[in-house]
mmCIF file of C-alpha atoms in Angstrom:
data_model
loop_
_atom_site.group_PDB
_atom_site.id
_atom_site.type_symbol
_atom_site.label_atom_id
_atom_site.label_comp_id
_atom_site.label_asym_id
_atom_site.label_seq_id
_atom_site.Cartn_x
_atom_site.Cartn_y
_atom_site.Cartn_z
ATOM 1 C CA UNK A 81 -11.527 17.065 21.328
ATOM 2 C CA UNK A 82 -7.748 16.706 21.704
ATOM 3 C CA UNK A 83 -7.132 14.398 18.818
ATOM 4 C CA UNK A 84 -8.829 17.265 16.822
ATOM 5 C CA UNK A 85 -6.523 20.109 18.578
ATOM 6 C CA UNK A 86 -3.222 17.561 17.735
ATOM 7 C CA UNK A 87 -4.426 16.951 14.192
ATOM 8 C CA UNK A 88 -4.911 21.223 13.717
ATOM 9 C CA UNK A 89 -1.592 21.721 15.201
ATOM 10 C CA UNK A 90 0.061 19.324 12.856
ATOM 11 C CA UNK A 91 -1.769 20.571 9.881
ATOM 12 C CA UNK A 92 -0.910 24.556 10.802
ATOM 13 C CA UNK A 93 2.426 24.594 12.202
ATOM 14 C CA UNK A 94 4.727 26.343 10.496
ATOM 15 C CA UNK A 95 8.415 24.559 11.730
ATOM 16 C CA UNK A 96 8.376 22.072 9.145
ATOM 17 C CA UNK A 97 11.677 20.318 8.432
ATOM 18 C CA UNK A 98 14.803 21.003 5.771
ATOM 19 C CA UNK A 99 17.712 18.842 5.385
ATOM 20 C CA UNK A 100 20.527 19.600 7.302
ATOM 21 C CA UNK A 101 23.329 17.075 6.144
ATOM 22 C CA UNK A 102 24.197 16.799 3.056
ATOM 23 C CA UNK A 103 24.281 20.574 2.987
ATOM 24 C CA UNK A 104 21.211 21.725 0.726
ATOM 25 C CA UNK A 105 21.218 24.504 -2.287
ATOM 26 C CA UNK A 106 19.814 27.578 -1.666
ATOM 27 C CA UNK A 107 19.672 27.481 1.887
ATOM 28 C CA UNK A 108 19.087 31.090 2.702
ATOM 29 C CA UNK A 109 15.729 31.110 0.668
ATOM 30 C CA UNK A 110 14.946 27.314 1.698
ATOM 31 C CA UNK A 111 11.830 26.993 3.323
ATOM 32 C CA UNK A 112 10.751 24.066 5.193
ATOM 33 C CA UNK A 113 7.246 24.018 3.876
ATOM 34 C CA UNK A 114 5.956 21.261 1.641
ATOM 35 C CA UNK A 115 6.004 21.233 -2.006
ATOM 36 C CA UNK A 116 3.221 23.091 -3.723
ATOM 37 C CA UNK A 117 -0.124 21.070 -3.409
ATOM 38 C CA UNK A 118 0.176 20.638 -7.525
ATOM 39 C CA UNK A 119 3.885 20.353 -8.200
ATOM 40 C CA UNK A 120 4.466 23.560 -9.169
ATOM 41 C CA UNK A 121 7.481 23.861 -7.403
ATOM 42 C CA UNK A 122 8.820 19.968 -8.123
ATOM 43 C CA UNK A 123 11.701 19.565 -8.136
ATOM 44 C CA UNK A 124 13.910 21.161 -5.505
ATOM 45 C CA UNK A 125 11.464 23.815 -4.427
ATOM 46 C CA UNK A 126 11.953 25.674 -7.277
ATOM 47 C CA UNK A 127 12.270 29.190 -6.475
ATOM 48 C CA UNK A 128 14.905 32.729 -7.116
ATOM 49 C CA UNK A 129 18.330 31.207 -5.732
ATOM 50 C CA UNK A 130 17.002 27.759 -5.570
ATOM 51 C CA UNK A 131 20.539 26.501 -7.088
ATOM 52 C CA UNK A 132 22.544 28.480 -4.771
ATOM 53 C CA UNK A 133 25.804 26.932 -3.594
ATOM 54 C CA UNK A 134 25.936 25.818 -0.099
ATOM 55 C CA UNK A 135 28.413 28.335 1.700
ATOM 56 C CA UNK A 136 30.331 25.474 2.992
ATOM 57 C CA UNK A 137 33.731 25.840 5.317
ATOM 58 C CA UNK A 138 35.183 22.581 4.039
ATOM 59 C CA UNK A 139 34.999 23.160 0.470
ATOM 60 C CA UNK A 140 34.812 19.173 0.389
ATOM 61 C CA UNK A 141 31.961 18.889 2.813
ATOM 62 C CA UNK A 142 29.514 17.442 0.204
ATOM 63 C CA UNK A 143 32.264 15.368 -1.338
ATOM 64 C CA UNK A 144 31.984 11.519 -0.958
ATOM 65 C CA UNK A 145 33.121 8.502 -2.345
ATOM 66 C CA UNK A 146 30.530 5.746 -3.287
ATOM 67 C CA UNK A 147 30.342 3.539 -0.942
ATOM 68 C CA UNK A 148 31.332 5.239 2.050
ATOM 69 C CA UNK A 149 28.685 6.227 4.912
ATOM 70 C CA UNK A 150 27.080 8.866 4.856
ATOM 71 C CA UNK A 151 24.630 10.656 6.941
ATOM 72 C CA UNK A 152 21.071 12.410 6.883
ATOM 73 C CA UNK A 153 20.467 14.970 9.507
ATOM 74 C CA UNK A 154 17.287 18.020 9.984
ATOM 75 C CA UNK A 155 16.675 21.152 11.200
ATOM 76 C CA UNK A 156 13.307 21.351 12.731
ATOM 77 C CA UNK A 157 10.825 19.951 14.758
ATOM 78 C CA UNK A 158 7.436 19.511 13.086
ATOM 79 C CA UNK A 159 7.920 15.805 12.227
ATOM 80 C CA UNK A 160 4.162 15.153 11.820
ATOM 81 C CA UNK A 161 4.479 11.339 13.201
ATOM 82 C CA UNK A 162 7.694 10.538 10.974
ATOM 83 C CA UNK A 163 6.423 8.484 7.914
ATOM 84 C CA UNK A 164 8.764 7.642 5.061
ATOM 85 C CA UNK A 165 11.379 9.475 3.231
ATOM 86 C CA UNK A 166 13.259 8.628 0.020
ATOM 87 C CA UNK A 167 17.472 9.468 -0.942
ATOM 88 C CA UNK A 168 17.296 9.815 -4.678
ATOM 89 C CA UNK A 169 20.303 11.293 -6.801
ATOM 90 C CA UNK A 170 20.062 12.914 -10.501
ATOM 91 C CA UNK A 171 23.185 13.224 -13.042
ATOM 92 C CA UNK A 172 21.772 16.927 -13.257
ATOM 93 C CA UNK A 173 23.369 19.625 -11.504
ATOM 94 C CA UNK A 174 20.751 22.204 -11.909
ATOM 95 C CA UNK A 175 17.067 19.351 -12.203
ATOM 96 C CA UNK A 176 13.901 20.529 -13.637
ATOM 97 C CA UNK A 177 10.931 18.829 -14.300
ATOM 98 C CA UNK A 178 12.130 16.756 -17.244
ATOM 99 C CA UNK A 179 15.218 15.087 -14.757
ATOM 100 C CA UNK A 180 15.842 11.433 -13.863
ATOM 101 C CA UNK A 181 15.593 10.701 -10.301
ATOM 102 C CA UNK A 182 17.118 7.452 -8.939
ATOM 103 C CA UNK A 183 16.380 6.208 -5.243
ATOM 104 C CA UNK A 184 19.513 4.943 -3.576
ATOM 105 C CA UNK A 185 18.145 4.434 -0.167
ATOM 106 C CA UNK A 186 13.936 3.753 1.377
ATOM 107 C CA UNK A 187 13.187 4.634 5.164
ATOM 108 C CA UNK A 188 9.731 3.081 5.436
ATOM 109 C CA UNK A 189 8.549 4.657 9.190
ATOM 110 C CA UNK A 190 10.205 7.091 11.748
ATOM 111 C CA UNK A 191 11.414 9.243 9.278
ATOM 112 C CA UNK A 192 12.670 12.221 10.269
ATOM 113 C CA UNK A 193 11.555 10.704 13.850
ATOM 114 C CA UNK A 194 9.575 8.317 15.092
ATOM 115 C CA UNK A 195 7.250 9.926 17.083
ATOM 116 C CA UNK A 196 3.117 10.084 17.514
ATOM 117 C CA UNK A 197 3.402 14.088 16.847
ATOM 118 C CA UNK A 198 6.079 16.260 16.764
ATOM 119 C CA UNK A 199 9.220 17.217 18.368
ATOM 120 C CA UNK A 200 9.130 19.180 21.742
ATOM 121 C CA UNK A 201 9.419 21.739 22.100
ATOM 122 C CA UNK A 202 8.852 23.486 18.770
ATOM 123 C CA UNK A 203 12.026 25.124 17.464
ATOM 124 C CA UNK A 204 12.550 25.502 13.312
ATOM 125 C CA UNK A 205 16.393 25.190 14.193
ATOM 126 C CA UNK A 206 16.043 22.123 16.346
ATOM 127 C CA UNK A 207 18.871 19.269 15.983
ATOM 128 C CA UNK A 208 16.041 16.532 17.794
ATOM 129 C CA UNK A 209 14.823 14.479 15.078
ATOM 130 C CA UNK A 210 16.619 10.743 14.025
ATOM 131 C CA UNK A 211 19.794 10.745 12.505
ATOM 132 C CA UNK A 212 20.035 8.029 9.302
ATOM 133 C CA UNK A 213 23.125 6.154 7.784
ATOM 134 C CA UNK A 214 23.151 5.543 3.809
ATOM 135 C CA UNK A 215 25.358 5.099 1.047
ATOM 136 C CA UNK A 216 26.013 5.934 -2.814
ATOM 137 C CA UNK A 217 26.386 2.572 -4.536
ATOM 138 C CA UNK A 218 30.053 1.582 -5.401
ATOM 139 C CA UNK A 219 28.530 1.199 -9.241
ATOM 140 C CA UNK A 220 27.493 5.067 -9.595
ATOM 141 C CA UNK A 221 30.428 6.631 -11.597
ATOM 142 C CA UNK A 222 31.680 9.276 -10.352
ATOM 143 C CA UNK A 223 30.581 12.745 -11.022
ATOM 144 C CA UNK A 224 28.428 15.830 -10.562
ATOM 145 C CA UNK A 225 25.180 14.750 -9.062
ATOM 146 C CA UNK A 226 22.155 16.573 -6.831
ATOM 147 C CA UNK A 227 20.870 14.026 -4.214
ATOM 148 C CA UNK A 228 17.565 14.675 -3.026
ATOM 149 C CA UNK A 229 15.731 14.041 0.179
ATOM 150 C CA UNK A 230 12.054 13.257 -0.244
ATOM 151 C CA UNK A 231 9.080 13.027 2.856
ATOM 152 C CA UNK A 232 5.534 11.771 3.266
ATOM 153 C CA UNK A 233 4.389 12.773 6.472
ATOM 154 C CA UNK A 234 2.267 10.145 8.979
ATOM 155 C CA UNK A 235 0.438 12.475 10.267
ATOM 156 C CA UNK A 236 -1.982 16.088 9.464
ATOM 157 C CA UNK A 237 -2.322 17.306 5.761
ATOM 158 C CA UNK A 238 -1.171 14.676 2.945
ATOM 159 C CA UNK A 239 1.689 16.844 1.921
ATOM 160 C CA UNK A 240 4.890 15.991 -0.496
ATOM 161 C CA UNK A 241 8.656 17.708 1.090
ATOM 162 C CA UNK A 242 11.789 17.654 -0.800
ATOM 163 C CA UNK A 243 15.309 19.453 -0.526
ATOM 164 C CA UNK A 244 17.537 18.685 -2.666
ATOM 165 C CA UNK A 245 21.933 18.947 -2.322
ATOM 166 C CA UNK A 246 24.541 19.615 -4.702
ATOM 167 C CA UNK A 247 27.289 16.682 -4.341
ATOM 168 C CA UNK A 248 30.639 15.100 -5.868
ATOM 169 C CA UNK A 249 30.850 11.503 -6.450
ATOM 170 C CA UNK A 250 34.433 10.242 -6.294
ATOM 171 C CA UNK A 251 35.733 6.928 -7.225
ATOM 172 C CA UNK A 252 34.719 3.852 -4.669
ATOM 173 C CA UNK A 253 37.224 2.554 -2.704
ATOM 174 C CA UNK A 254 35.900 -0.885 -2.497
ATOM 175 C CA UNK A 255 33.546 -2.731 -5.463
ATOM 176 C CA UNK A 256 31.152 -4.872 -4.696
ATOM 177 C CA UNK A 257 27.411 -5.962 -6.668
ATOM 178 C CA UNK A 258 25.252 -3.185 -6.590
ATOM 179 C CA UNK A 259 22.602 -2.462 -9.217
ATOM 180 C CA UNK A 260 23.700 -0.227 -11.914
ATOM 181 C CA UNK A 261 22.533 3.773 -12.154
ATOM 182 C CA UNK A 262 19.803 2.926 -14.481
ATOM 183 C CA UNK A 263 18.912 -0.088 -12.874
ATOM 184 C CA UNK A 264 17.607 1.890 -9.703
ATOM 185 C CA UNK A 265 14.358 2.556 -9.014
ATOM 186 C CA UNK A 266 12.449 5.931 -9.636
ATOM 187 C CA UNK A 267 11.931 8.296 -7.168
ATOM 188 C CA UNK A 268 8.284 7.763 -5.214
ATOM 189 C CA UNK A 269 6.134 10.922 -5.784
ATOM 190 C CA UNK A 270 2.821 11.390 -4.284
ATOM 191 C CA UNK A 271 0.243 14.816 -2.892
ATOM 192 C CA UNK A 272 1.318 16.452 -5.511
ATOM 193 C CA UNK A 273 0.647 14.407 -8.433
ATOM 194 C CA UNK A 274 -3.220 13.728 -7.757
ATOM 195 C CA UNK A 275 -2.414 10.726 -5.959
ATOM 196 C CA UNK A 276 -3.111 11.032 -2.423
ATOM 197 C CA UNK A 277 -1.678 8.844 0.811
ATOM 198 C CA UNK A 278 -3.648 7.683 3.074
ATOM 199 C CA UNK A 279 -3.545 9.197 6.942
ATOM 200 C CA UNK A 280 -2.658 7.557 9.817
ATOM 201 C CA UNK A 281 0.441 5.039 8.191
ATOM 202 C CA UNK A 282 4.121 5.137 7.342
ATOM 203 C CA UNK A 283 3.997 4.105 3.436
ATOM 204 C CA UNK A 284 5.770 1.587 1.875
ATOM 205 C CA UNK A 285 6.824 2.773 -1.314
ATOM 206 C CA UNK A 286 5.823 0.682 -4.460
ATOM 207 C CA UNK A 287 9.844 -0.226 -5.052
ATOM 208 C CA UNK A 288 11.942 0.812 -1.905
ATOM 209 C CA UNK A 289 14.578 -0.738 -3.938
ATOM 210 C CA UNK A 290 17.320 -2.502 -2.295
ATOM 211 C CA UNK A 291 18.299 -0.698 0.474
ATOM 212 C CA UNK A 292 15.741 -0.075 3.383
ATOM 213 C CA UNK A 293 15.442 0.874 6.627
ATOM 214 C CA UNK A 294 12.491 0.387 8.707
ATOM 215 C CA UNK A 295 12.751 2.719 11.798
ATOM 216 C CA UNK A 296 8.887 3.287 12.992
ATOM 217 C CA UNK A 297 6.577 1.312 15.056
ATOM 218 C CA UNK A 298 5.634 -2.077 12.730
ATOM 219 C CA UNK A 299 2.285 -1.522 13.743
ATOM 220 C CA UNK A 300 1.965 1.756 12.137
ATOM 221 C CA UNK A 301 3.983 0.442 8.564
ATOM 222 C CA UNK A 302 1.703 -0.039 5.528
ATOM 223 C CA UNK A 303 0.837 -3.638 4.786
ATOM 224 C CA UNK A 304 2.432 -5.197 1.706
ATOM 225 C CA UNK A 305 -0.254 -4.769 -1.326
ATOM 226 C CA UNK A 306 -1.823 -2.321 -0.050
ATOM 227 C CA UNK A 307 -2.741 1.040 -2.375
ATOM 228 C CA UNK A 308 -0.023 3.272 -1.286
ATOM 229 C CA UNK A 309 -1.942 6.161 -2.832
ATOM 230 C CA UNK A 310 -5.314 6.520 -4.699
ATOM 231 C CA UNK A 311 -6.354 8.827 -7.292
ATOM 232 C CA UNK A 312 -9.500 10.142 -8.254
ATOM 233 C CA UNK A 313 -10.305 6.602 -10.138
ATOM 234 C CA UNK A 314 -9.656 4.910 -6.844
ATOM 235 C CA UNK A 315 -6.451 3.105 -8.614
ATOM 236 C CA UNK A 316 -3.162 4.116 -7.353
ATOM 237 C CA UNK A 317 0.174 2.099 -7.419
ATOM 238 C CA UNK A 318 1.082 -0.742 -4.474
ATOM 239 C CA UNK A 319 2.761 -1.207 -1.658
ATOM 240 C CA UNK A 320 6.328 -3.599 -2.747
ATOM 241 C CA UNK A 321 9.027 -5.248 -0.540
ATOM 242 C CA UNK A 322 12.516 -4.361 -0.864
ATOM 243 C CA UNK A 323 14.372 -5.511 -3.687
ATOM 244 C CA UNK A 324 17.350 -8.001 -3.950
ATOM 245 C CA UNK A 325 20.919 -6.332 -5.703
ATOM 246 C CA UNK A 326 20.565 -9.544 -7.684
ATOM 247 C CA UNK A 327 17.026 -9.513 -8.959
ATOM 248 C CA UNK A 328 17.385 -6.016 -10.948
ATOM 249 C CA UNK A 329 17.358 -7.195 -14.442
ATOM 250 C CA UNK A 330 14.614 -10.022 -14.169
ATOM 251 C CA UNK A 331 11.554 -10.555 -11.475
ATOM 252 C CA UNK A 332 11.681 -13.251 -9.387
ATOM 253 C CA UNK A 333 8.974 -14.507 -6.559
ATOM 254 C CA UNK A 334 9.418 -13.404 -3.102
ATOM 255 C CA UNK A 335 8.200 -14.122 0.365
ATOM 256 C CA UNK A 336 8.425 -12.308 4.026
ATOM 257 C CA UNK A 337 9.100 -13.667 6.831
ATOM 258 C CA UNK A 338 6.968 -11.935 9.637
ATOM 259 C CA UNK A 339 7.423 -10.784 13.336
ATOM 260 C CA UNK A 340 6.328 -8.328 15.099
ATOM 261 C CA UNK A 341 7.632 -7.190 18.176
ATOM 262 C CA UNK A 342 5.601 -6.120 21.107
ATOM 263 C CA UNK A 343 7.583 -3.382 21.079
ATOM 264 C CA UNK A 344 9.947 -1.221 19.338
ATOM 265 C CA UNK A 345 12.728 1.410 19.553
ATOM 266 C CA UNK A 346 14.574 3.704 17.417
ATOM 267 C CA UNK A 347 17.700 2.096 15.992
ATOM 268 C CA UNK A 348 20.097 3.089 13.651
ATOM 269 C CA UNK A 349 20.780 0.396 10.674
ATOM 270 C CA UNK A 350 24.294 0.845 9.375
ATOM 271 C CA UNK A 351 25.425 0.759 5.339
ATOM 272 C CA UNK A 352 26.006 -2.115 3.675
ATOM 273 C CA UNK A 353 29.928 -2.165 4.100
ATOM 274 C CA UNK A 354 29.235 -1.403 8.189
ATOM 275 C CA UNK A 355 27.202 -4.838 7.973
ATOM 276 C CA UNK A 356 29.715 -6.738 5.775
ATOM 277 C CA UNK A 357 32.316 -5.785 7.888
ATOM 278 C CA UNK A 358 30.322 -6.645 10.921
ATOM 279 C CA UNK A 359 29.903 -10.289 9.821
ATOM 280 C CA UNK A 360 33.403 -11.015 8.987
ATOM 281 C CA UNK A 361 34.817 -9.660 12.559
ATOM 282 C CA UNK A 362 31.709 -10.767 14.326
ATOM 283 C CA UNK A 363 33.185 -8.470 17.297
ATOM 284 C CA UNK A 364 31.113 -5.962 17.334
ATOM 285 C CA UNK A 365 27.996 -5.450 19.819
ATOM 286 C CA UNK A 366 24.768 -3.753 18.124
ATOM 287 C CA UNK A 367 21.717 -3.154 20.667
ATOM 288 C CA UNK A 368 18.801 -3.953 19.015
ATOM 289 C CA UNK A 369 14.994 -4.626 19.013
ATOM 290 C CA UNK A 370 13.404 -7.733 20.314
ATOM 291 C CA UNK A 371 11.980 -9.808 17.845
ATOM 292 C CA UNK A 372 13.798 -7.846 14.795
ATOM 293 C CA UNK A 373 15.754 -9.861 11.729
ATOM 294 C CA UNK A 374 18.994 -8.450 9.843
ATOM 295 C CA UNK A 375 19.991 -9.587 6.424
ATOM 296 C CA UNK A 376 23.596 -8.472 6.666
ATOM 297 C CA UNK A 377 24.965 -9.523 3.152
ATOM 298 C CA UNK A 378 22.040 -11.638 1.453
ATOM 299 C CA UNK A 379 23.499 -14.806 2.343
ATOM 300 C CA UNK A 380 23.349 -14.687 6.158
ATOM 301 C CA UNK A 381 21.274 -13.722 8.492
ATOM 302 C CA UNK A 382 20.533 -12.467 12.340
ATOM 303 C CA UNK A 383 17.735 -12.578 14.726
ATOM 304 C CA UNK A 384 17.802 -10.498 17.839
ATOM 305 C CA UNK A 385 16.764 -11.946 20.795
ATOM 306 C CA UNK A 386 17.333 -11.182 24.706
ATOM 307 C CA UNK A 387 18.450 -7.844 23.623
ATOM 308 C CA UNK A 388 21.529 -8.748 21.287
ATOM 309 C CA UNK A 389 21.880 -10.445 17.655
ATOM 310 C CA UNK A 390 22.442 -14.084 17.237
ATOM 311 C CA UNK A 391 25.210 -15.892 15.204
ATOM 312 C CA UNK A 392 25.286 -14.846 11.639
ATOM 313 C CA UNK A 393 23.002 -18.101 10.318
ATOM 314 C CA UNK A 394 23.459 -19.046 6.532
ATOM 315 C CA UNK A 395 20.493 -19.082 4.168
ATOM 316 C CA UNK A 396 19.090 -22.003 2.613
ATOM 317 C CA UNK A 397 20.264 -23.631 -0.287
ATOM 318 C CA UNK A 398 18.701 -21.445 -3.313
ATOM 319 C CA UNK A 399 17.526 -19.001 -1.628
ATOM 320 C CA UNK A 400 19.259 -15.360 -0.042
ATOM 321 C CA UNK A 401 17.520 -12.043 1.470
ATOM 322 C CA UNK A 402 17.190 -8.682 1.270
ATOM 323 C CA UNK A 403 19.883 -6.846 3.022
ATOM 324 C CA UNK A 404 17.889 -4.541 5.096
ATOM 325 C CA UNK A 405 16.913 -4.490 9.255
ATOM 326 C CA UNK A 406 13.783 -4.760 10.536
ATOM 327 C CA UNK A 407 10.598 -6.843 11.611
ATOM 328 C CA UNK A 408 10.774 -8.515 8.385
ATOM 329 C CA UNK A 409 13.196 -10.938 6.683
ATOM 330 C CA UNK A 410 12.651 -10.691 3.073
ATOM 331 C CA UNK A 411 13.285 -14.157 1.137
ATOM 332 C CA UNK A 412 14.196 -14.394 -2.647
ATOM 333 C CA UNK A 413 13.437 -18.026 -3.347
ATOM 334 C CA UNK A 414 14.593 -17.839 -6.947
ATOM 335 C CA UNK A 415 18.050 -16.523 -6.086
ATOM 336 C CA UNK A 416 19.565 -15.452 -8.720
ATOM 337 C CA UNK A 417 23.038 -14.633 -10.072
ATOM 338 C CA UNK A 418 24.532 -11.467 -8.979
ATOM 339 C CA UNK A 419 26.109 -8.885 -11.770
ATOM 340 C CA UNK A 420 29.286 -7.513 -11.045
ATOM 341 C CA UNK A 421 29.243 -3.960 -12.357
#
């Protein structure tokens, strides 16, 4: 009887979640409700004044050069068990159902929070839920872009949420080997689309694409291969490991390196310049989760152990990983050359 009273709560309640940071369009008709069941409403939760400019106080607030760090903050508190959300941007200003999304960034578990419910106590305006680090990729030119912020909930109905932001893309300041635009891999869609997630797990999306986070409990993360959703056929696309910046433009074979902690804690994984930078000073002191590796740069690696990372270890000869944190180290064994772009 209560895991059927937690299951109706999550299902009925009404404080869903809406994106706080970057600041969304429309956000005086932005509801935090999923997407229609069908899609009507994809993308953007289309709706009168859903392209309304943020009323912003820094007229630069949703200005950012690629490559710098950027955060993802909420408003609410019905997390429904976290699960994983998607950062995807589109060279359209104003997206409809014909536009290109691109993802830029995976969180696969604990997203917006990792929790086995929601956030107490129930507030619509709550500031409770996990705060996440990303980045635009040095290679995106700059421009006019919308970046969205896409959700499949853990836990109650199998919905699909998405908010979506108008931003400015400035020149990077740094440039480094990041897939190009069109190189990126297409935003994850599911719920609403006939293809339904299964209950119970934080998804791994098909291609995460090369940057990842993994913030929930490892026992709760989708197993590689598995159907991430199934339609009525039964046949739905599968679960894929992050992606190499190198290995873009031509598949190679990949293994994982397993190990799961007996327990875990919420963590905050930095950008990729936070971990470059990291390795070359080697002075900084990250907490972090027993048992958990870090690819900081795809040519070294950490483990923590007793609380703290080890020394920045080297990969072997031919082979480099995915640059990502988490219970898994994830091994290209073709490694391949990189593409400057």
């Amino acid at each position: 009887m209560h895991t059927v009273a937690i299951f109706t709560f999550l299902a009925v309640s009404t404080a869903h979640m809406i994106i706080e940071t970057p600041y969304p369009y429309g956000r005086d008709s932005l509801t935090n409700s999923p997407l229609d069941p069908v899609g009507a409403d994809f993308p953007c939760k289309q709706r009168k004044g859903v392209y309304d400019p943020p009323l912003l106080s820094n007229p630069e607030a949703n200005k950012f050069a690629a490559g710098d760090i950027l955060e993802l903050s909420f408003l609410g508190s019905a997390v429904h068990g976290g699960g994983s959300c998607q950062i995807s941007i589109s060279p359209d200003r104003y997206p409809d159902k014909n536009s290109a999304w691109k993802v830029i960034h995976s969180i696969q578990g604990g997203c917006p929070a990792n929790v086995d419910g929601n956030l107490e106590p129930e507030n619509p305006e709550g500031r409770d839920a996990a705060r996440f680090s990303f980045h635009i990729p040095e290679s995106i030119s700059p421009g006019l872009y919308t970046l969205a912020w896409t959700w499949l909930n853990r836990r109650g109905s199998r919905e699909f949420f998405m908010n979506c932001a108008p931003i400015t893309v400035t020149a990077a300041k740094n440039h480094r080997t990041f897939p190009k635009y069109t190189d990126l891999p297409d935003m994850f869609i599911a719920n609403i689309n006939g293809c339904m997630t299964p209950e119970g797990v934080d998804i791994r999306f098909p291609n995460p694409g090369y940057s990842v986070d993994f913030r929930g409990n490892p026992s709760n993360l989708m197993q590689i291969g598995t159907l991430v959703c199934r339609d009525a056929t039964g046949k739905g696309p599968v679960a894929g490991a992050a992606r190499n910046v190198s290995e873009f433009s031509r598949p190679t074979s990949m293994l994982t390196v397993n190990n799961s902690p007996s327990t875990t804690s919420a963590f905050v994984v930095t950008s990729y310049s936070a971990l470059v930078n990291l390795q070359k000073s080697n002075r900084i002191k990250e907490a972090c989760t027993e048992g958990f590796w870090k690819c900081i740069d795809g040519m070294t690696y950490q483990q923590c152990a007793s609380g703290s990372w080890s020394t920045p270890m080297m990969m072997a000869t031919g082979t480099s990983c995915i640059v990502s944190t988490g219970h898994e180290l994830i091994i290209d064994i073709n490694k391949p050359g990189m593409e400057n772009t």
